[in-house]
Each structure stands twice: as structure tokens, then as C-alpha cells.
């Protein structure tokens, strides 16, 4: 079984709809991250959480919100989706106990907003 | 603030040729540096990482990278390309300062094409 899972893997929605992307991990890591990937822009950080009670904005948090329901679960919500939120979304985890704090990525969710 | 620049959004090589993907970074503290690979329709997989030990880092699938502080570079190389190396490659630098320790900043990515 994969260590970091994301659901759904693909989603098509309409402008103005609320949508939630979910991430679960079995690695036991405290830290979790949400990124979006756009062609030619690499990955950009949306939100990150260093433990259940800690939520921080990344560089592109406008239009997004998150919820850390448990150590293993970190959800990303688009309250009112717009077409320029069409992208590939990745969840990642890391363990601060490791000196290099390597991040491990889920398979991604491809979101299309019409 | 830290940043990463990958020179060349597309690189094309012949099978068996040298692969060189360029990455330059900016960081106010000694960095941790990473290369990730993304195969089509998949997530990112760690290729290798530099964490202030040996400056020449060996990774999976025959890739290696050399940390050069004087040049602020961390270029990725492989002596002989294989068709299966075709993918997108991302260089990243880790924030080692203050409360945001562990955050990654990614480069724009380089798509590697390998032709027969």
C-alpha cells in the first residue's frame, strides 16, 4: 500500500463549486504539505502543517483553506472554485526527526475547473 | 529568501549520451538540496539529496549531483541516458531557517527527452 494517498485522483468541477481534496499518510510523519503544480512553474506551496495544531500559509494560499483532522489526514478545500485553480495538486509529508527533512509525495490529484 | 533556478525547461539527449540538468540556488544559510523526478502521471520521487556531508551525492538509477558552494550550483548528471530516464526533474532547496525549517522551494522543472 502507498504511504501517502490522495483522493480523488481526478476531479472535474464547475466554477463556484466547493471541493475538497483529501490526503492520508501511514508514514507517521508530523509534517504535511499541499502543493499545486502548473506547467513551467514547478511546485508551489499552498499550505503546510507541522503538527495537528499548527497550520501555516504558503506562497499561494488565497482561495484555499485546509484542515488537519489528525496526524495522518490533511485536507485542502476550494471554497468557490475558479478556472485558474485548474492544476495538479500534491500532498507531501516529512519527518522533522530526520536531519534532511525529506518530503515524500502522494500520487497527485488532477483538478479541472470548468 | 531562498530560490532555485533550473536552466533549460527542456533537455533532449540521445540514448547513451551524457545527461546534464542544471540547478542554481540561492540561500542565506548552508542549504539542503534535493533532486526529484516525476514520471508521467505519477507523483514526485526522490532521486538524491545533499545534506552537508559529501559534496558528490549518488542517487538512484545511476544519477549523481555535485554541490559546488562557490558556484551555488547542484547540477544533476548521468553518464549514459536510458529511454526510461525520460521524465520531468525538479531541483529543490530546503529552508533551514527559523520556524519554517523544512519547507521546500522548487525550481521550474526540466523535461528530459531521450531519443533513440
PDB file of N, CA and C in Angstrom, chain B residues 33-105:
ATOM      1  N   UNK B  33      19.820  20.337  -0.369  1.00  0.00           N
ATOM      2  CA  UNK B  33      19.372  20.379  -1.753  1.00  0.00           C
ATOM      3  C   UNK B  33      18.879  19.011  -2.185  1.00  0.00           C
ATOM      4  N   UNK B  34      17.888  19.017  -3.051  1.00  0.00           N
ATOM      5  CA  UNK B  34      17.232  17.785  -3.474  1.00  0.00           C
ATOM      6  C   UNK B  34      17.011  17.801  -4.989  1.00  0.00           C
ATOM      7  N   UNK B  35      17.041  16.605  -5.563  1.00  0.00           N
ATOM      8  CA  UNK B  35      16.525  16.393  -6.907  1.00  0.00           C
ATOM      9  C   UNK B  35      15.406  15.360  -6.810  1.00  0.00           C
ATOM     10  N   UNK B  36      14.272  15.725  -7.416  1.00  0.00           N
ATOM     11  CA  UNK B  36      13.127  14.821  -7.522  1.00  0.00           C
ATOM     12  C   UNK B  36      12.858  14.540  -8.999  1.00  0.00           C
ATOM     13  N   UNK B  37      12.286  13.377  -9.271  1.00  0.00           N
ATOM     14  CA  UNK B  37      11.891  13.022 -10.631  1.00  0.00           C
ATOM     15  C   UNK B  37      10.400  12.725 -10.648  1.00  0.00           C
ATOM     16  N   UNK B  38       9.751  13.150 -11.721  1.00  0.00           N
ATOM     17  CA  UNK B  38       8.327  12.884 -11.899  1.00  0.00           C
ATOM     18  C   UNK B  38       8.121  12.194 -13.233  1.00  0.00           C
ATOM     19  N   UNK B  39       7.760  10.924 -13.178  1.00  0.00           N
ATOM     20  CA  UNK B  39       7.430  10.190 -14.387  1.00  0.00           C
ATOM     21  C   UNK B  39       5.990  10.519 -14.773  1.00  0.00           C
ATOM     22  N   UNK B  40       5.636  10.349 -16.033  1.00  0.00           N
ATOM     23  CA  UNK B  40       4.280  10.717 -16.490  1.00  0.00           C
ATOM     24  C   UNK B  40       3.194  10.113 -15.618  1.00  0.00           C
ATOM     25  N   UNK B  41       2.268  10.977 -15.221  1.00  0.00           N
ATOM     26  CA  UNK B  41       1.085  10.567 -14.447  1.00  0.00           C
ATOM     27  C   UNK B  41       1.448   9.986 -13.079  1.00  0.00           C
ATOM     28  N   UNK B  42       2.574  10.410 -12.540  1.00  0.00           N
ATOM     29  CA  UNK B  42       2.961   9.946 -11.218  1.00  0.00           C
ATOM     30  C   UNK B  42       3.341  11.124 -10.320  1.00  0.00           C
ATOM     31  N   UNK B  43       3.500  10.828  -9.033  1.00  0.00           N
ATOM     32  CA  UNK B  43       3.973  11.831  -8.093  1.00  0.00           C
ATOM     33  C   UNK B  43       5.481  12.002  -8.182  1.00  0.00           C
ATOM     34  N   UNK B  44       6.032  12.789  -7.276  1.00  0.00           N
ATOM     35  CA  UNK B  44       7.467  13.047  -7.271  1.00  0.00           C
ATOM     36  C   UNK B  44       8.194  11.989  -6.446  1.00  0.00           C
ATOM     37  N   UNK B  45       9.313  11.559  -6.967  1.00  0.00           N
ATOM     38  CA  UNK B  45      10.130  10.548  -6.307  1.00  0.00           C
ATOM     39  C   UNK B  45      11.509  11.142  -6.043  1.00  0.00           C
ATOM     40  N   UNK B  46      12.037  10.941  -4.856  1.00  0.00           N
ATOM     41  CA  UNK B  46      13.342  11.477  -4.523  1.00  0.00           C
ATOM     42  C   UNK B  46      14.437  10.734  -5.287  1.00  0.00           C
ATOM     43  N   UNK B  47      15.274  11.501  -6.006  1.00  0.00           N
ATOM     44  CA  UNK B  47      16.434  10.938  -6.703  1.00  0.00           C
ATOM     45  C   UNK B  47      17.660  10.917  -5.793  1.00  0.00           C
ATOM     46  N   UNK B  48      17.930  12.065  -5.188  1.00  0.00           N
ATOM     47  CA  UNK B  48      19.093  12.195  -4.308  1.00  0.00           C
ATOM     48  C   UNK B  48      18.964  13.481  -3.502  1.00  0.00           C
ATOM     49  N   UNK B  49      19.844  13.588  -2.473  1.00  0.00           N
ATOM     50  CA  UNK B  49      19.803  14.773  -1.634  1.00  0.00           C
ATOM     51  C   UNK B  49      21.195  15.091  -1.099  1.00  0.00           C
ATOM     52  N   UNK B  50      21.455  16.366  -0.913  1.00  0.00           N
ATOM     53  CA  UNK B  50      22.690  16.849  -0.306  1.00  0.00           C
ATOM     54  C   UNK B  50      22.345  17.426   1.057  1.00  0.00           C
ATOM     55  N   UNK B  51      23.064  16.905   2.083  1.00  0.00           N
ATOM     56  CA  UNK B  51      22.779  17.363   3.442  1.00  0.00           C
ATOM     57  C   UNK B  51      24.061  17.722   4.175  1.00  0.00           C
ATOM     58  N   UNK B  52      24.999  18.330   3.474  1.00  0.00           N
ATOM     59  CA  UNK B  52      26.245  18.866   4.019  1.00  0.00           C
ATOM     60  C   UNK B  52      27.271  17.808   4.376  1.00  0.00           C
ATOM     61  N   UNK B  53      27.119  16.631   3.854  1.00  0.00           N
ATOM     62  CA  UNK B  53      28.157  15.622   4.024  1.00  0.00           C
ATOM     63  C   UNK B  53      29.052  15.674   2.770  1.00  0.00           C
ATOM     64  N   UNK B  54      29.173  14.599   2.041  1.00  0.00           N
ATOM     65  CA  UNK B  54      29.993  14.586   0.836  1.00  0.00           C
ATOM     66  C   UNK B  54      29.387  15.500  -0.228  1.00  0.00           C
ATOM     67  N   UNK B  55      30.242  16.219  -0.956  1.00  0.00           N
ATOM     68  CA  UNK B  55      29.724  17.153  -1.956  1.00  0.00           C
ATOM     69  C   UNK B  55      29.255  16.440  -3.222  1.00  0.00           C
ATOM     70  N   UNK B  56      29.769  15.245  -3.475  1.00  0.00           N
ATOM     71  CA  UNK B  56      29.290  14.454  -4.606  1.00  0.00           C
ATOM     72  C   UNK B  56      28.292  13.438  -4.061  1.00  0.00           C
ATOM     73  N   UNK B  57      27.064  13.553  -4.510  1.00  0.00           N
ATOM     74  CA  UNK B  57      25.983  12.733  -3.989  1.00  0.00           C
ATOM     75  C   UNK B  57      25.517  11.760  -5.060  1.00  0.00           C
ATOM     76  N   UNK B  58      25.427  10.503  -4.698  1.00  0.00           N
ATOM     77  CA  UNK B  58      24.940   9.492  -5.632  1.00  0.00           C
ATOM     78  C   UNK B  58      23.492   9.153  -5.297  1.00  0.00           C
ATOM     79  N   UNK B  59      22.692   8.993  -6.345  1.00  0.00           N
ATOM     80  CA  UNK B  59      21.291   8.692  -6.136  1.00  0.00           C
ATOM     81  C   UNK B  59      20.869   7.414  -6.824  1.00  0.00           C
ATOM     82  N   UNK B  60      19.577   7.288  -7.032  1.00  0.00           N
ATOM     83  CA  UNK B  60      19.064   6.086  -7.666  1.00  0.00           C
ATOM     84  C   UNK B  60      19.203   6.185  -9.178  1.00  0.00           C
ATOM     85  N   UNK B  61      19.108   5.024  -9.840  1.00  0.00           N
ATOM     86  CA  UNK B  61      19.106   4.955 -11.304  1.00  0.00           C
ATOM     87  C   UNK B  61      20.355   5.534 -11.963  1.00  0.00           C
ATOM     88  N   UNK B  62      21.483   5.539 -11.261  1.00  0.00           N
ATOM     89  CA  UNK B  62      22.740   5.984 -11.841  1.00  0.00           C
ATOM     90  C   UNK B  62      22.958   7.484 -11.870  1.00  0.00           C
ATOM     91  N   UNK B  63      22.075   8.261 -11.272  1.00  0.00           N
ATOM     92  CA  UNK B  63      22.227   9.713 -11.227  1.00  0.00           C
ATOM     93  C   UNK B  63      23.136  10.135 -10.086  1.00  0.00           C
ATOM     94  N   UNK B  64      23.815  11.256 -10.276  1.00  0.00           N
ATOM     95  CA  UNK B  64      24.590  11.864  -9.222  1.00  0.00           C
ATOM     96  C   UNK B  64      24.568  13.378  -9.386  1.00  0.00           C
ATOM     97  N   UNK B  65      24.893  14.079  -8.309  1.00  0.00           N
ATOM     98  CA  UNK B  65      24.921  15.539  -8.347  1.00  0.00           C
ATOM     99  C   UNK B  65      26.063  16.017  -7.477  1.00  0.00           C
ATOM    100  N   UNK B  66      26.636  17.146  -7.865  1.00  0.00           N
ATOM    101  CA  UNK B  66      27.753  17.701  -7.121  1.00  0.00           C
ATOM    102  C   UNK B  66      27.392  19.073  -6.582  1.00  0.00           C
ATOM    103  N   UNK B  67      27.556  19.234  -5.281  1.00  0.00           N
ATOM    104  CA  UNK B  67      27.314  20.523  -4.635  1.00  0.00           C
ATOM    105  C   UNK B  67      28.568  21.370  -4.781  1.00  0.00           C
ATOM    106  N   UNK B  68      28.415  22.560  -5.397  1.00  0.00           N
ATOM    107  CA  UNK B  68      29.528  23.488  -5.551  1.00  0.00           C
ATOM    108  C   UNK B  68      29.119  24.811  -4.921  1.00  0.00           C
ATOM    109  N   UNK B  69      29.645  25.037  -3.726  1.00  0.00           N
ATOM    110  CA  UNK B  69      29.267  26.232  -2.990  1.00  0.00           C
ATOM    111  C   UNK B  69      29.696  27.501  -3.722  1.00  0.00           C
ATOM    112  N   UNK B  70      30.903  27.492  -4.288  1.00  0.00           N
ATOM    113  CA  UNK B  70      31.424  28.695  -4.943  1.00  0.00           C
ATOM    114  C   UNK B  70      30.578  29.092  -6.143  1.00  0.00           C
ATOM    115  N   UNK B  71      29.941  28.112  -6.764  1.00  0.00           N
ATOM    116  CA  UNK B  71      29.100  28.376  -7.931  1.00  0.00           C
ATOM    117  C   UNK B  71      27.611  28.366  -7.587  1.00  0.00           C
ATOM    118  N   UNK B  72      27.278  28.139  -6.361  1.00  0.00           N
ATOM    119  CA  UNK B  72      25.889  27.954  -5.893  1.00  0.00           C
ATOM    120  C   UNK B  72      25.129  27.048  -6.846  1.00  0.00           C
ATOM    121  N   UNK B  73      25.731  25.909  -7.151  1.00  0.00           N
ATOM    122  CA  UNK B  73      25.118  25.003  -8.110  1.00  0.00           C
ATOM    123  C   UNK B  73      24.967  23.603  -7.531  1.00  0.00           C
ATOM    124  N   UNK B  74      24.057  22.867  -8.126  1.00  0.00           N
ATOM    125  CA  UNK B  74      23.808  21.466  -7.735  1.00  0.00           C
ATOM    126  C   UNK B  74      23.292  20.752  -8.984  1.00  0.00           C
ATOM    127  N   UNK B  75      24.167  20.618  -9.967  1.00  0.00           N
ATOM    128  CA  UNK B  75      23.783  20.035 -11.259  1.00  0.00           C
ATOM    129  C   UNK B  75      23.646  18.528 -11.169  1.00  0.00           C
ATOM    130  N   UNK B  76      22.685  18.003 -11.894  1.00  0.00           N
ATOM    131  CA  UNK B  76      22.402  16.566 -11.917  1.00  0.00           C
ATOM    132  C   UNK B  76      23.000  15.951 -13.181  1.00  0.00           C
ATOM    133  N   UNK B  77      23.686  14.824 -13.024  1.00  0.00           N
ATOM    134  CA  UNK B  77      24.295  14.174 -14.185  1.00  0.00           C
ATOM    135  C   UNK B  77      24.049  12.669 -14.164  1.00  0.00           C
ATOM    136  N   UNK B  78      24.129  12.106 -15.369  1.00  0.00           N
ATOM    137  CA  UNK B  78      24.114  10.661 -15.539  1.00  0.00           C
ATOM    138  C   UNK B  78      24.963  10.362 -16.760  1.00  0.00           C
ATOM    139  N   UNK B  79      25.932   9.463 -16.647  1.00  0.00           N
ATOM    140  CA  UNK B  79      26.881   9.259 -17.753  1.00  0.00           C
ATOM    141  C   UNK B  79      26.232   8.777 -19.049  1.00  0.00           C
ATOM    142  N   UNK B  80      25.197   7.957 -18.937  1.00  0.00           N
ATOM    143  CA  UNK B  80      24.625   7.338 -20.125  1.00  0.00           C
ATOM    144  C   UNK B  80      23.104   7.293 -19.990  1.00  0.00           C
ATOM    145  N   UNK B  81      22.429   8.052 -20.830  1.00  0.00           N
ATOM    146  CA  UNK B  81      20.973   8.138 -20.729  1.00  0.00           C
ATOM    147  C   UNK B  81      20.307   6.863 -21.218  1.00  0.00           C
ATOM    148  N   UNK B  82      19.196   6.551 -20.563  1.00  0.00           N
ATOM    149  CA  UNK B  82      18.373   5.417 -20.961  1.00  0.00           C
ATOM    150  C   UNK B  82      16.989   5.944 -21.285  1.00  0.00           C
ATOM    151  N   UNK B  83      16.310   5.222 -22.160  1.00  0.00           N
ATOM    152  CA  UNK B  83      14.966   5.661 -22.552  1.00  0.00           C
ATOM    153  C   UNK B  83      14.068   5.862 -21.322  1.00  0.00           C
ATOM    154  N   UNK B  84      14.257   5.045 -20.311  1.00  0.00           N
ATOM    155  CA  UNK B  84      13.412   5.116 -19.117  1.00  0.00           C
ATOM    156  C   UNK B  84      13.676   6.350 -18.258  1.00  0.00           C
ATOM    157  N   UNK B  85      14.720   7.121 -18.603  1.00  0.00           N
ATOM    158  CA  UNK B  85      15.016   8.352 -17.860  1.00  0.00           C
ATOM    159  C   UNK B  85      14.128   9.515 -18.291  1.00  0.00           C
ATOM    160  N   UNK B  86      13.383   9.353 -19.350  1.00  0.00           N
ATOM    161  CA  UNK B  86      12.500  10.423 -19.820  1.00  0.00           C
ATOM    162  C   UNK B  86      11.471  10.753 -18.752  1.00  0.00           C
ATOM    163  N   UNK B  87      11.498  11.996 -18.293  1.00  0.00           N
ATOM    164  CA  UNK B  87      10.654  12.421 -17.175  1.00  0.00           C
ATOM    165  C   UNK B  87      10.871  13.908 -16.968  1.00  0.00           C
ATOM    166  N   UNK B  88      10.203  14.448 -15.953  1.00  0.00           N
ATOM    167  CA  UNK B  88      10.461  15.826 -15.545  1.00  0.00           C
ATOM    168  C   UNK B  88      11.236  15.793 -14.238  1.00  0.00           C
ATOM    169  N   UNK B  89      12.238  16.644 -14.143  1.00  0.00           N
ATOM    170  CA  UNK B  89      13.139  16.659 -12.997  1.00  0.00           C
ATOM    171  C   UNK B  89      13.053  18.011 -12.297  1.00  0.00           C
ATOM    172  N   UNK B  90      12.979  17.949 -10.979  1.00  0.00           N
ATOM    173  CA  UNK B  90      12.855  19.156 -10.171  1.00  0.00           C
ATOM    174  C   UNK B  90      13.994  19.231  -9.160  1.00  0.00           C
ATOM    175  N   UNK B  91      14.610  20.402  -9.113  1.00  0.00           N
ATOM    176  CA  UNK B  91      15.588  20.713  -8.082  1.00  0.00           C
ATOM    177  C   UNK B  91      14.872  21.496  -6.987  1.00  0.00           C
ATOM    178  N   UNK B  92      15.264  21.272  -5.728  1.00  0.00           N
ATOM    179  CA  UNK B  92      14.603  21.962  -4.621  1.00  0.00           C
ATOM    180  C   UNK B  92      15.621  22.265  -3.529  1.00  0.00           C
ATOM    181  N   UNK B  93      15.371  23.360  -2.811  1.00  0.00           N
ATOM    182  CA  UNK B  93      16.217  23.751  -1.680  1.00  0.00           C
ATOM    183  C   UNK B  93      15.345  23.800  -0.439  1.00  0.00           C
ATOM    184  N   UNK B  94      15.893  23.335   0.674  1.00  0.00           N
ATOM    185  CA  UNK B  94      15.144  23.271   1.922  1.00  0.00           C
ATOM    186  C   UNK B  94      15.434  24.494   2.770  1.00  0.00           C
ATOM    187  N   UNK B  95      14.405  25.058   3.341  1.00  0.00           N
ATOM    188  CA  UNK B  95      14.545  26.188   4.250  1.00  0.00           C
ATOM    189  C   UNK B  95      15.041  25.673   5.596  1.00  0.00           C
ATOM    190  N   UNK B  96      16.205  26.115   5.995  1.00  0.00           N
ATOM    191  CA  UNK B  96      16.758  25.641   7.266  1.00  0.00           C
ATOM    192  C   UNK B  96      16.760  26.733   8.317  1.00  0.00           C
ATOM    193  N   UNK B  97      15.965  27.790   8.067  1.00  0.00           N
ATOM    194  CA  UNK B  97      15.975  28.902   8.989  1.00  0.00           C
ATOM    195  C   UNK B  97      14.671  29.063   9.737  1.00  0.00           C
ATOM    196  N   UNK B  98      14.738  29.297  11.040  1.00  0.00           N
ATOM    197  CA  UNK B  98      13.601  29.721  11.837  1.00  0.00           C
ATOM    198  C   UNK B  98      12.453  28.743  11.885  1.00  0.00           C
ATOM    199  N   UNK B  99      11.246  29.297  11.963  1.00  0.00           N
ATOM    200  CA  UNK B  99      10.066  28.466  12.175  1.00  0.00           C
ATOM    201  C   UNK B  99       9.621  27.731  10.930  1.00  0.00           C
ATOM    202  N   UNK B 100      10.150  28.070   9.778  1.00  0.00           N
ATOM    203  CA  UNK B 100       9.735  27.395   8.547  1.00  0.00           C
ATOM    204  C   UNK B 100      10.727  26.329   8.124  1.00  0.00           C
ATOM    205  N   UNK B 101      11.544  25.901   9.050  1.00  0.00           N
ATOM    206  CA  UNK B 101      12.526  24.844   8.782  1.00  0.00           C
ATOM    207  C   UNK B 101      11.848  23.648   8.117  1.00  0.00           C
ATOM    208  N   UNK B 102      12.415  23.204   6.996  1.00  0.00           N
ATOM    209  CA  UNK B 102      11.902  22.036   6.309  1.00  0.00           C
ATOM    210  C   UNK B 102      11.054  22.342   5.094  1.00  0.00           C
ATOM    211  N   UNK B 103      10.639  23.581   4.915  1.00  0.00           N
ATOM    212  CA  UNK B 103       9.893  23.923   3.706  1.00  0.00           C
ATOM    213  C   UNK B 103      10.801  23.816   2.493  1.00  0.00           C
ATOM    214  N   UNK B 104      10.247  23.326   1.389  1.00  0.00           N
ATOM    215  CA  UNK B 104      10.994  23.216   0.144  1.00  0.00           C
ATOM    216  C   UNK B 104      10.571  24.298  -0.839  1.00  0.00           C
ATOM    217  N   UNK B 105      11.565  24.837  -1.531  1.00  0.00           N
ATOM    218  CA  UNK B 105      11.302  25.718  -2.664  1.00  0.00           C
ATOM    219  C   UNK B 105      11.802  25.005  -3.909  1.00  0.00           C
TER     220      UNK B 105
END
